Amino acid sequence: MALKNSSKSSTIGVVGVGSFGTAIANMLAEKSKVMVYARKPEVVDEINTQSSAQGKALHASIQGTFDPETLCKECNILFFMVPSSGFQEVARKFAPFLHPYHLVIHGTKGLCLNLPEGQTLDTVKKIKRSQILTMSEVIQQETVAVRVGCLAGPNLARELSKGQPAATVIASKYNEVIMEGQRLLRSDKFQVYGNSDIIGVELSGVLKNIIAIASGALAGLGLGENARGLLISRGMVEMAHLSNALGGSLKSVIGLAGIGDLVATCNSVDSRNFTVGYRLAKGESLTEIQASMEEVAEGVNTVKIIKGFLEAADLRAPITENLYRVLFEDLEIEEALQFLMKYPFNVDVDFV
């Protein structure tokens, strides 16, 4: 099949109208015609009649559709902005209508599992790297899309929606994906960097969510900035080792998608992962917290997956391991903190 030139298509597609998807759609609409996909017909009706999605304001020019075929026909460039829990399902829904000429950029900071029939995350103890899929790997496994990219960085949706200054990274093996992403999103208030290490950038965005939950817990306990500085720096070391073990490079972890996003989410009440940790420390159960949250805190699932990977790879990651025990084995946060304070770290930086 002959490749179409994606830059000739004037309409840009956005799949998903959560807070981040809505913010990105509005930013794209400043320069381009935008069509968004939502599952529910009533949400699409709201988009087309009220220029809002589930109460979140949308640029007046944005159109909505609940038909994947329409979106794929109208748009050669698609931004996938759906939670990891539903990502595989959405990719499969779009697969019949995606072609090699489509350019797909996702903004999901989570992981999927590729497990044998009948197995789930709750039934497996050990998880190999080959069973863990980043979102770009899901797109490539489920569709014929070739030119795939990832959007990551300190991009808290509430700040983006207010037009506050921010930056992001577009990561892809294909320079064209990076350049198109920059062309479409870059503005006076939004800087867009490029990175060829897509796996490293995806992993950075995923792993920092673990540390953000722990940071929220520190805040919930009323502990100070010294403790948070300790957590962020030790979390950075843990992210570097885990990313390396999972196939990412160090340069992505110490870049905007790693340390940049880590600092933002470890200090923000707007971060869903921070909020989970904060509420846990205030005495709420994980079940209560998740039931009352409108959108998914990806870090909870990530902790479970990484714990399974650590078991299979025979690796240690003390923050992740202790957070797992807090979330799923009823370990008191104070006890986990005591354990971490006594953990025998002898060297400050051991990954450079």
mmCIF file of C-alpha atoms in Angstrom:
data_model
loop_
_atom_site.group_PDB
_atom_site.id
_atom_site.type_symbol
_atom_site.label_atom_id
_atom_site.label_comp_id
_atom_site.label_asym_id
_atom_site.label_seq_id
_atom_site.Cartn_x
_atom_site.Cartn_y
_atom_site.Cartn_z
ATOM 1 C CA MET A 1 0.000 0.000 0.000
ATOM 2 C CA ALA A 2 1.330 3.443 -0.887
ATOM 3 C CA LEU A 3 2.031 5.606 2.114
ATOM 4 C CA LYS A 4 0.020 8.787 2.398
ATOM 5 C CA ASN A 5 1.782 11.913 3.541
ATOM 6 C CA SER A 6 0.382 12.453 7.019
ATOM 7 C CA SER A 7 1.043 16.198 6.947
ATOM 8 C CA LYS A 8 -1.478 16.597 4.102
ATOM 9 C CA SER A 9 -4.349 15.531 6.351
ATOM 10 C CA SER A 10 -5.679 18.641 8.049
ATOM 11 C CA THR A 11 -7.771 16.927 10.745
ATOM 12 C CA ILE A 12 -6.000 15.535 13.814
ATOM 13 C CA GLY A 13 -7.661 12.743 15.803
ATOM 14 C CA VAL A 14 -7.703 12.386 19.588
ATOM 15 C CA VAL A 15 -8.894 9.122 21.126
ATOM 16 C CA GLY A 16 -10.216 9.622 24.652
ATOM 17 C CA VAL A 17 -11.658 12.658 26.429
ATOM 18 C CA GLY A 18 -10.316 12.316 29.963
ATOM 19 C CA SER A 19 -8.611 15.339 31.515
ATOM 20 C CA PHE A 20 -5.333 14.832 29.615
ATOM 21 C CA GLY A 21 -7.021 13.955 26.309
ATOM 22 C CA THR A 22 -9.210 17.050 26.566
ATOM 23 C CA ALA A 23 -6.210 19.283 27.346
ATOM 24 C CA ILE A 24 -4.229 17.916 24.373
ATOM 25 C CA ALA A 25 -7.255 18.212 22.050
ATOM 26 C CA ASN A 26 -7.635 21.884 23.006
ATOM 27 C CA MET A 27 -3.930 22.548 22.438
ATOM 28 C CA LEU A 28 -4.045 20.852 19.019
ATOM 29 C CA ALA A 29 -7.157 22.859 18.123
ATOM 30 C CA GLU A 30 -5.176 26.095 18.407
ATOM 31 C CA LYS A 31 -3.455 25.187 15.130
ATOM 32 C CA SER A 32 -5.437 22.350 13.529
ATOM 33 C CA LYS A 33 -8.880 20.958 12.886
ATOM 34 C CA VAL A 34 -9.512 18.318 15.574
ATOM 35 C CA MET A 35 -11.880 15.363 15.853
ATOM 36 C CA VAL A 36 -12.163 13.459 19.139
ATOM 37 C CA TYR A 37 -13.392 9.929 19.780
ATOM 38 C CA ALA A 38 -15.506 9.056 22.825
ATOM 39 C CA ARG A 39 -17.135 5.674 23.522
ATOM 40 C CA LYS A 40 -20.477 6.974 24.743
ATOM 41 C CA PRO A 41 -22.934 8.535 22.257
ATOM 42 C CA GLU A 42 -24.187 10.934 24.956
ATOM 43 C CA VAL A 43 -20.647 12.296 25.469
ATOM 44 C CA VAL A 44 -20.253 12.746 21.694
ATOM 45 C CA ASP A 45 -23.581 14.580 21.643
ATOM 46 C CA GLU A 46 -22.346 16.849 24.458
ATOM 47 C CA ILE A 47 -19.133 17.547 22.495
ATOM 48 C CA ASN A 48 -21.005 18.455 19.315
ATOM 49 C CA THR A 49 -23.777 20.524 20.920
ATOM 50 C CA GLN A 50 -22.143 22.093 23.993
ATOM 51 C CA SER A 51 -18.399 22.072 23.164
ATOM 52 C CA SER A 52 -17.645 20.204 26.374
ATOM 53 C CA ALA A 53 -16.826 16.613 27.347
ATOM 54 C CA GLN A 54 -18.181 15.372 30.675
ATOM 55 C CA GLY A 55 -18.205 18.972 31.854
ATOM 56 C CA LYS A 56 -14.687 19.809 30.602
ATOM 57 C CA ALA A 57 -14.627 22.735 28.151
ATOM 58 C CA LEU A 58 -13.558 22.006 24.563
ATOM 59 C CA HIS A 59 -12.468 24.357 21.784
ATOM 60 C CA ALA A 60 -15.572 25.338 19.790
ATOM 61 C CA SER A 61 -14.162 23.904 16.534
ATOM 62 C CA ILE A 62 -13.634 20.352 17.897
ATOM 63 C CA GLN A 63 -15.946 17.669 16.532
ATOM 64 C CA GLY A 64 -16.827 14.413 18.282
ATOM 65 C CA THR A 65 -17.483 10.879 17.006
ATOM 66 C CA PHE A 66 -18.055 7.441 18.544
ATOM 67 C CA ASP A 67 -17.126 5.662 15.296
ATOM 68 C CA PRO A 68 -13.484 4.501 15.024
ATOM 69 C CA GLU A 69 -13.790 4.117 11.236
ATOM 70 C CA THR A 70 -14.825 7.760 10.801
ATOM 71 C CA LEU A 71 -11.901 8.990 12.902
ATOM 72 C CA CYS A 72 -9.374 6.862 10.995
ATOM 73 C CA LYS A 73 -10.751 7.970 7.598
ATOM 74 C CA GLU A 74 -10.721 11.657 8.541
ATOM 75 C CA CYS A 75 -7.380 11.693 10.359
ATOM 76 C CA ASN A 76 -3.944 10.408 9.401
ATOM 77 C CA ILE A 77 -2.450 11.473 12.745
ATOM 78 C CA LEU A 78 -4.022 10.083 15.909
ATOM 79 C CA PHE A 79 -3.302 10.844 19.575
ATOM 80 C CA PHE A 80 -4.330 7.914 21.825
ATOM 81 C CA MET A 81 -5.173 9.271 25.309
ATOM 82 C CA VAL A 82 -6.884 6.389 27.130
ATOM 83 C CA PRO A 83 -5.987 4.670 30.445
ATOM 84 C CA SER A 84 -3.773 1.581 30.227
ATOM 85 C CA SER A 85 -6.576 -0.597 31.640
ATOM 86 C CA GLY A 86 -8.624 -0.014 28.471
ATOM 87 C CA PHE A 87 -5.793 0.612 26.020
ATOM 88 C CA GLN A 88 -5.608 -2.874 24.510
ATOM 89 C CA GLU A 89 -9.371 -2.940 23.968
ATOM 90 C CA VAL A 90 -9.341 0.466 22.246
ATOM 91 C CA ALA A 91 -6.355 -0.528 20.061
ATOM 92 C CA ARG A 92 -8.271 -3.651 18.960
ATOM 93 C CA LYS A 93 -11.367 -1.561 18.229
ATOM 94 C CA PHE A 94 -9.338 0.764 15.980
ATOM 95 C CA ALA A 95 -7.175 -1.971 14.405
ATOM 96 C CA PRO A 96 -9.468 -2.758 11.420
ATOM 97 C CA PHE A 97 -9.356 0.889 10.322
ATOM 98 C CA LEU A 98 -5.700 1.750 10.948
ATOM 99 C CA HIS A 99 -3.212 1.562 8.045
ATOM 100 C CA PRO A 100 0.581 1.808 7.787
ATOM 101 C CA TYR A 101 0.211 5.435 6.669
ATOM 102 C CA HIS A 102 -1.352 6.412 10.007
ATOM 103 C CA LEU A 103 0.898 8.086 12.543
ATOM 104 C CA VAL A 104 -0.041 7.243 16.153
ATOM 105 C CA ILE A 105 1.187 9.086 19.270
ATOM 106 C CA HIS A 106 -0.020 7.970 22.701
ATOM 107 C CA GLY A 107 0.037 9.795 26.026
ATOM 108 C CA THR A 108 -0.635 6.920 28.435
ATOM 109 C CA LYS A 109 1.707 6.393 31.404
ATOM 110 C CA GLY A 110 0.946 2.775 32.182
ATOM 111 C CA LEU A 111 1.693 -0.856 31.312
ATOM 112 C CA CYS A 112 -0.337 -3.765 29.916
ATOM 113 C CA LEU A 113 0.234 -7.475 30.420
ATOM 114 C CA ASN A 114 0.421 -10.178 27.775
ATOM 115 C CA LEU A 115 -0.515 -13.254 29.832
ATOM 116 C CA PRO A 116 -1.616 -16.776 28.853
ATOM 117 C CA GLU A 117 -5.374 -17.425 28.644
ATOM 118 C CA GLY A 118 -6.983 -17.589 32.071
ATOM 119 C CA GLN A 119 -4.186 -15.788 33.903
ATOM 120 C CA THR A 120 -4.533 -12.304 35.393
ATOM 121 C CA LEU A 121 -2.304 -9.899 37.260
ATOM 122 C CA ASP A 122 -3.860 -11.131 40.516
ATOM 123 C CA THR A 123 -3.059 -14.797 39.814
ATOM 124 C CA VAL A 124 0.559 -14.559 38.604
ATOM 125 C CA LYS A 125 3.454 -14.052 41.006
ATOM 126 C CA LYS A 126 6.294 -13.699 38.522
ATOM 127 C CA ILE A 127 6.143 -11.573 35.372
ATOM 128 C CA LYS A 128 8.805 -11.709 32.660
ATOM 129 C CA ARG A 129 9.764 -8.642 30.602
ATOM 130 C CA SER A 130 8.347 -10.365 27.511
ATOM 131 C CA GLN A 131 4.924 -10.365 29.225
ATOM 132 C CA ILE A 132 5.016 -6.625 29.954
ATOM 133 C CA LEU A 133 3.869 -4.274 27.200
ATOM 134 C CA THR A 134 4.375 -0.537 27.026
ATOM 135 C CA MET A 135 1.612 1.276 25.150
ATOM 136 C CA SER A 136 3.717 1.603 21.979
ATOM 137 C CA GLU A 137 4.240 -2.162 22.083
ATOM 138 C CA VAL A 138 0.463 -2.651 22.439
ATOM 139 C CA ILE A 139 -0.164 -0.478 19.352
ATOM 140 C CA GLN A 140 2.429 -2.403 17.337
ATOM 141 C CA GLN A 141 1.105 -5.780 18.512
ATOM 142 C CA GLU A 142 -2.577 -5.036 17.916
ATOM 143 C CA THR A 143 -2.461 -2.891 14.743
ATOM 144 C CA VAL A 144 -0.523 -2.423 11.498
ATOM 145 C CA ALA A 145 0.543 1.087 12.525
ATOM 146 C CA VAL A 146 4.292 1.482 12.044
ATOM 147 C CA ARG A 147 5.110 5.088 12.896
ATOM 148 C CA VAL A 148 4.359 5.131 16.612
ATOM 149 C CA GLY A 149 5.306 7.753 19.182
ATOM 150 C CA CYS A 150 4.854 8.609 22.841
ATOM 151 C CA LEU A 151 4.053 11.895 24.577
ATOM 152 C CA ALA A 152 5.514 12.203 28.099
ATOM 153 C CA GLY A 153 6.704 14.767 30.591
ATOM 154 C CA PRO A 154 5.517 16.968 33.465
ATOM 155 C CA ASN A 155 2.105 17.547 31.886
ATOM 156 C CA LEU A 156 -0.467 17.964 34.664
ATOM 157 C CA ALA A 157 -3.739 18.361 32.781
ATOM 158 C CA ARG A 158 -5.164 21.079 35.027
ATOM 159 C CA GLU A 159 -2.178 23.347 34.371
ATOM 160 C CA LEU A 160 -2.205 22.632 30.621
ATOM 161 C CA SER A 161 -5.905 23.493 30.462
ATOM 162 C CA LYS A 162 -5.135 26.880 32.049
ATOM 163 C CA GLY A 163 -2.461 27.588 29.437
ATOM 164 C CA GLN A 164 0.356 27.628 31.998
ATOM 165 C CA PRO A 165 3.909 27.145 30.640
ATOM 166 C CA ALA A 166 4.991 23.513 30.252
ATOM 167 C CA ALA A 167 7.029 21.165 28.092
ATOM 168 C CA THR A 168 6.801 17.608 26.869
ATOM 169 C CA VAL A 169 8.841 14.954 25.072
ATOM 170 C CA ILE A 170 7.761 13.239 21.866
ATOM 171 C CA ALA A 171 9.632 9.947 21.677
ATOM 172 C CA SER A 172 9.804 7.714 18.620
ATOM 173 C CA LYS A 173 12.197 5.656 16.547
ATOM 174 C CA TYR A 174 10.923 7.675 13.593
ATOM 175 C CA ASN A 175 12.108 11.254 13.246
ATOM 176 C CA GLU A 176 9.003 12.117 11.236
ATOM 177 C CA VAL A 177 6.799 11.306 14.260
ATOM 178 C CA ILE A 178 8.861 13.622 16.468
ATOM 179 C CA MET A 179 8.787 16.437 13.895
ATOM 180 C CA GLU A 180 5.030 16.129 13.316
ATOM 181 C CA GLY A 181 4.378 16.105 17.059
ATOM 182 C CA GLN A 182 6.515 19.216 17.474
ATOM 183 C CA ARG A 183 4.808 20.970 14.558
ATOM 184 C CA LEU A 184 1.343 20.266 15.923
ATOM 185 C CA LEU A 185 1.891 20.965 19.618
ATOM 186 C CA ARG A 186 4.711 23.477 20.014
ATOM 187 C CA SER A 187 3.643 26.984 21.026
ATOM 188 C CA ASP A 188 4.873 29.995 23.011
ATOM 189 C CA LYS A 189 3.722 28.263 26.202
ATOM 190 C CA PHE A 190 4.450 24.642 25.320
ATOM 191 C CA GLN A 191 7.923 23.392 24.390
ATOM 192 C CA VAL A 192 8.252 19.994 22.700
ATOM 193 C CA TYR A 193 11.514 18.045 22.846
ATOM 194 C CA GLY A 194 12.422 14.942 20.841
ATOM 195 C CA ASN A 195 13.873 11.605 22.000
ATOM 196 C CA SER A 196 14.598 8.446 19.983
ATOM 197 C CA ASP A 197 14.434 6.159 23.062
ATOM 198 C CA ILE A 198 10.684 5.519 23.099
ATOM 199 C CA ILE A 199 10.857 2.585 25.551
ATOM 200 C CA GLY A 200 12.978 4.612 28.003
ATOM 201 C CA VAL A 201 10.591 7.572 27.817
ATOM 202 C CA GLU A 202 7.536 5.336 28.323
ATOM 203 C CA LEU A 203 9.169 3.563 31.264
ATOM 204 C CA SER A 204 10.156 6.890 32.859
ATOM 205 C CA GLY A 205 6.544 8.072 32.756
ATOM 206 C CA VAL A 206 5.382 4.752 34.191
ATOM 207 C CA LEU A 207 7.933 4.309 36.968
ATOM 208 C CA LYS A 208 7.685 7.839 38.338
ATOM 209 C CA ASN A 209 4.041 7.124 39.256
ATOM 210 C CA ILE A 210 5.278 4.670 41.908
ATOM 211 C CA ILE A 211 7.436 7.344 43.523
ATOM 212 C CA ALA A 212 4.579 9.868 43.285
ATOM 213 C CA ILE A 213 2.325 7.623 45.417
ATOM 214 C CA ALA A 214 5.094 7.358 48.010
ATOM 215 C CA SER A 215 5.558 11.152 47.929
ATOM 216 C CA GLY A 216 1.855 11.676 48.555
ATOM 217 C CA ALA A 217 2.106 9.348 51.551
ATOM 218 C CA LEU A 218 4.969 11.425 52.988
ATOM 219 C CA ALA A 219 2.862 14.566 52.586
ATOM 220 C CA GLY A 220 -0.114 12.831 54.192
ATOM 221 C CA LEU A 221 2.035 11.930 57.190
ATOM 222 C CA GLY A 222 3.030 15.588 57.508
ATOM 223 C CA LEU A 223 6.713 14.932 56.923
ATOM 224 C CA GLY A 224 8.933 17.700 55.592
ATOM 225 C CA GLU A 225 10.810 18.699 52.478
ATOM 226 C CA ASN A 226 13.983 16.897 53.594
ATOM 227 C CA ALA A 227 12.089 13.606 53.552
ATOM 228 C CA ARG A 228 10.624 14.376 50.134
ATOM 229 C CA GLY A 229 14.064 15.294 48.772
ATOM 230 C CA LEU A 230 15.364 11.972 50.081
ATOM 231 C CA LEU A 231 12.488 10.054 48.494
ATOM 232 C CA ILE A 232 12.782 11.768 45.091
ATOM 233 C CA SER A 233 16.551 11.231 44.878
ATOM 234 C CA ARG A 234 16.365 7.586 46.006
ATOM 235 C CA GLY A 235 13.358 7.131 43.725
ATOM 236 C CA MET A 236 15.440 8.458 40.850
ATOM 237 C CA VAL A 237 18.095 5.799 41.533
ATOM 238 C CA GLU A 238 15.415 3.090 41.646
ATOM 239 C CA MET A 239 13.880 4.336 38.381
ATOM 240 C CA ALA A 240 17.294 4.222 36.682
ATOM 241 C CA HIS A 241 17.904 0.594 37.691
ATOM 242 C CA LEU A 242 14.382 -0.541 36.818
ATOM 243 C CA SER A 243 14.368 1.243 33.456
ATOM 244 C CA ASN A 244 17.699 -0.336 32.584
ATOM 245 C CA ALA A 245 16.414 -3.807 33.542
ATOM 246 C CA LEU A 246 13.289 -3.266 31.413
ATOM 247 C CA GLY A 247 15.181 -2.054 28.323
ATOM 248 C CA GLY A 248 15.231 1.739 28.641
ATOM 249 C CA SER A 249 18.231 4.058 28.605
ATOM 250 C CA LEU A 250 19.529 6.225 31.435
ATOM 251 C CA LYS A 251 19.334 9.406 29.331
ATOM 252 C CA SER A 252 15.538 9.250 29.303
ATOM 253 C CA VAL A 253 15.319 8.804 33.082
ATOM 254 C CA ILE A 254 17.409 11.926 33.704
ATOM 255 C CA GLY A 255 15.469 13.919 31.114
ATOM 256 C CA LEU A 256 12.113 15.695 31.075
ATOM 257 C CA ALA A 257 10.038 12.484 30.966
ATOM 258 C CA GLY A 258 11.934 11.121 33.984
ATOM 259 C CA ILE A 259 13.244 13.609 36.520
ATOM 260 C CA GLY A 260 11.068 16.425 35.089
ATOM 261 C CA ASP A 261 7.851 14.462 35.480
ATOM 262 C CA LEU A 262 9.021 12.957 38.789
ATOM 263 C CA VAL A 263 9.515 16.360 40.427
ATOM 264 C CA ALA A 264 6.173 17.673 39.118
ATOM 265 C CA THR A 265 4.070 14.719 40.251
ATOM 266 C CA CYS A 266 5.853 14.290 43.589
ATOM 267 C CA ASN A 267 4.913 17.843 44.540
ATOM 268 C CA SER A 268 1.413 18.218 43.131
ATOM 269 C CA VAL A 269 -2.015 17.780 44.678
ATOM 270 C CA ASP A 270 -3.270 17.697 41.056
ATOM 271 C CA SER A 271 -1.489 14.356 40.540
ATOM 272 C CA ARG A 272 -3.817 11.374 40.917
ATOM 273 C CA ASN A 273 -0.947 9.159 42.096
ATOM 274 C CA PHE A 274 0.161 11.708 44.718
ATOM 275 C CA THR A 275 -3.469 11.885 45.885
ATOM 276 C CA VAL A 276 -3.658 8.099 46.375
ATOM 277 C CA GLY A 277 -0.604 8.166 48.645
ATOM 278 C CA TYR A 278 -1.847 11.213 50.538
ATOM 279 C CA ARG A 279 -5.248 9.666 51.247
ATOM 280 C CA LEU A 280 -3.686 6.339 52.241
ATOM 281 C CA ALA A 281 -1.565 8.136 54.822
ATOM 282 C CA LYS A 282 -4.709 9.838 56.141
ATOM 283 C CA GLY A 283 -6.201 6.424 56.906
ATOM 284 C CA GLU A 284 -8.410 5.631 53.901
ATOM 285 C CA SER A 285 -8.283 2.185 52.311
ATOM 286 C CA LEU A 286 -7.129 1.682 48.723
ATOM 287 C CA THR A 287 -10.595 0.342 47.831
ATOM 288 C CA GLU A 288 -12.289 3.494 49.158
ATOM 289 C CA ILE A 289 -9.840 5.762 47.352
ATOM 290 C CA GLN A 290 -10.157 4.021 43.977
ATOM 291 C CA ALA A 291 -13.954 3.889 44.193
ATOM 292 C CA SER A 292 -14.169 7.662 44.659
ATOM 293 C CA MET A 293 -11.647 8.711 41.969
ATOM 294 C CA GLU A 294 -13.030 9.815 38.612
ATOM 295 C CA GLU A 295 -9.897 8.781 36.700
ATOM 296 C CA VAL A 296 -7.356 5.983 37.090
ATOM 297 C CA ALA A 297 -4.193 6.411 39.162
ATOM 298 C CA GLU A 298 -1.879 4.350 36.944
ATOM 299 C CA GLY A 299 0.744 3.886 39.650
ATOM 300 C CA VAL A 300 -1.331 1.366 41.634
ATOM 301 C CA ASN A 301 -1.371 -1.136 38.765
ATOM 302 C CA THR A 302 2.268 -0.346 37.950
ATOM 303 C CA VAL A 303 3.382 -1.256 41.489
ATOM 304 C CA LYS A 304 1.730 -4.672 41.091
ATOM 305 C CA ILE A 305 3.313 -5.328 37.694
ATOM 306 C CA ILE A 306 6.808 -4.197 38.716
ATOM 307 C CA LYS A 307 6.617 -6.337 41.887
ATOM 308 C CA GLY A 308 5.933 -9.367 39.647
ATOM 309 C CA PHE A 309 8.833 -8.394 37.396
ATOM 310 C CA LEU A 310 11.189 -8.061 40.382
ATOM 311 C CA GLU A 311 10.223 -11.591 41.499
ATOM 312 C CA ALA A 312 10.949 -13.027 38.034
ATOM 313 C CA ALA A 313 14.194 -11.096 37.516
ATOM 314 C CA ASP A 314 15.440 -11.593 41.098
ATOM 315 C CA LEU A 315 16.003 -7.842 41.520
ATOM 316 C CA ARG A 316 15.491 -5.496 44.474
ATOM 317 C CA ALA A 317 13.688 -2.158 44.376
ATOM 318 C CA PRO A 318 13.034 -1.199 48.006
ATOM 319 C CA ILE A 319 10.601 1.689 47.450
ATOM 320 C CA THR A 320 8.442 -0.332 45.043
ATOM 321 C CA GLU A 321 8.543 -3.451 47.227
ATOM 322 C CA ASN A 322 7.521 -1.600 50.381
ATOM 323 C CA LEU A 323 4.830 0.374 48.583
ATOM 324 C CA TYR A 324 3.426 -2.947 47.316
ATOM 325 C CA ARG A 325 3.211 -4.163 50.913
ATOM 326 C CA VAL A 326 1.441 -0.945 51.946
ATOM 327 C CA LEU A 327 -1.062 -1.123 49.076
ATOM 328 C CA PHE A 328 -1.808 -4.847 49.032
ATOM 329 C CA GLU A 329 -0.561 -6.430 52.267
ATOM 330 C CA ASP A 330 -1.704 -3.911 54.893
ATOM 331 C CA LEU A 331 1.772 -2.814 55.954
ATOM 332 C CA GLU A 332 1.534 0.445 57.913
ATOM 333 C CA ILE A 333 3.064 3.377 56.039
ATOM 334 C CA GLU A 334 5.093 4.306 59.128
ATOM 335 C CA GLU A 335 6.600 0.799 59.189
ATOM 336 C CA ALA A 336 7.489 0.977 55.500
ATOM 337 C CA LEU A 337 9.166 4.325 56.096
ATOM 338 C CA GLN A 338 11.177 2.928 59.012
ATOM 339 C CA PHE A 339 12.318 0.042 56.823
ATOM 340 C CA LEU A 340 13.444 2.408 54.065
ATOM 341 C CA MET A 341 15.305 4.652 56.512
ATOM 342 C CA LYS A 342 17.303 1.619 57.697
ATOM 343 C CA TYR A 343 17.837 0.124 54.228
ATOM 344 C CA PRO A 344 21.586 -0.318 53.656
ATOM 345 C CA PHE A 345 22.231 2.227 50.889
ATOM 346 C CA ASN A 346 25.988 2.774 51.091
ATOM 347 C CA VAL A 347 26.571 4.692 47.864
ATOM 348 C CA ASP A 348 24.731 7.849 46.841
ATOM 349 C CA VAL A 349 24.748 7.461 43.041
ATOM 350 C CA ASP A 350 25.614 4.086 41.570
ATOM 351 C CA PHE A 351 24.166 4.225 38.059
ATOM 352 C CA VAL A 352 26.336 6.791 36.233
#
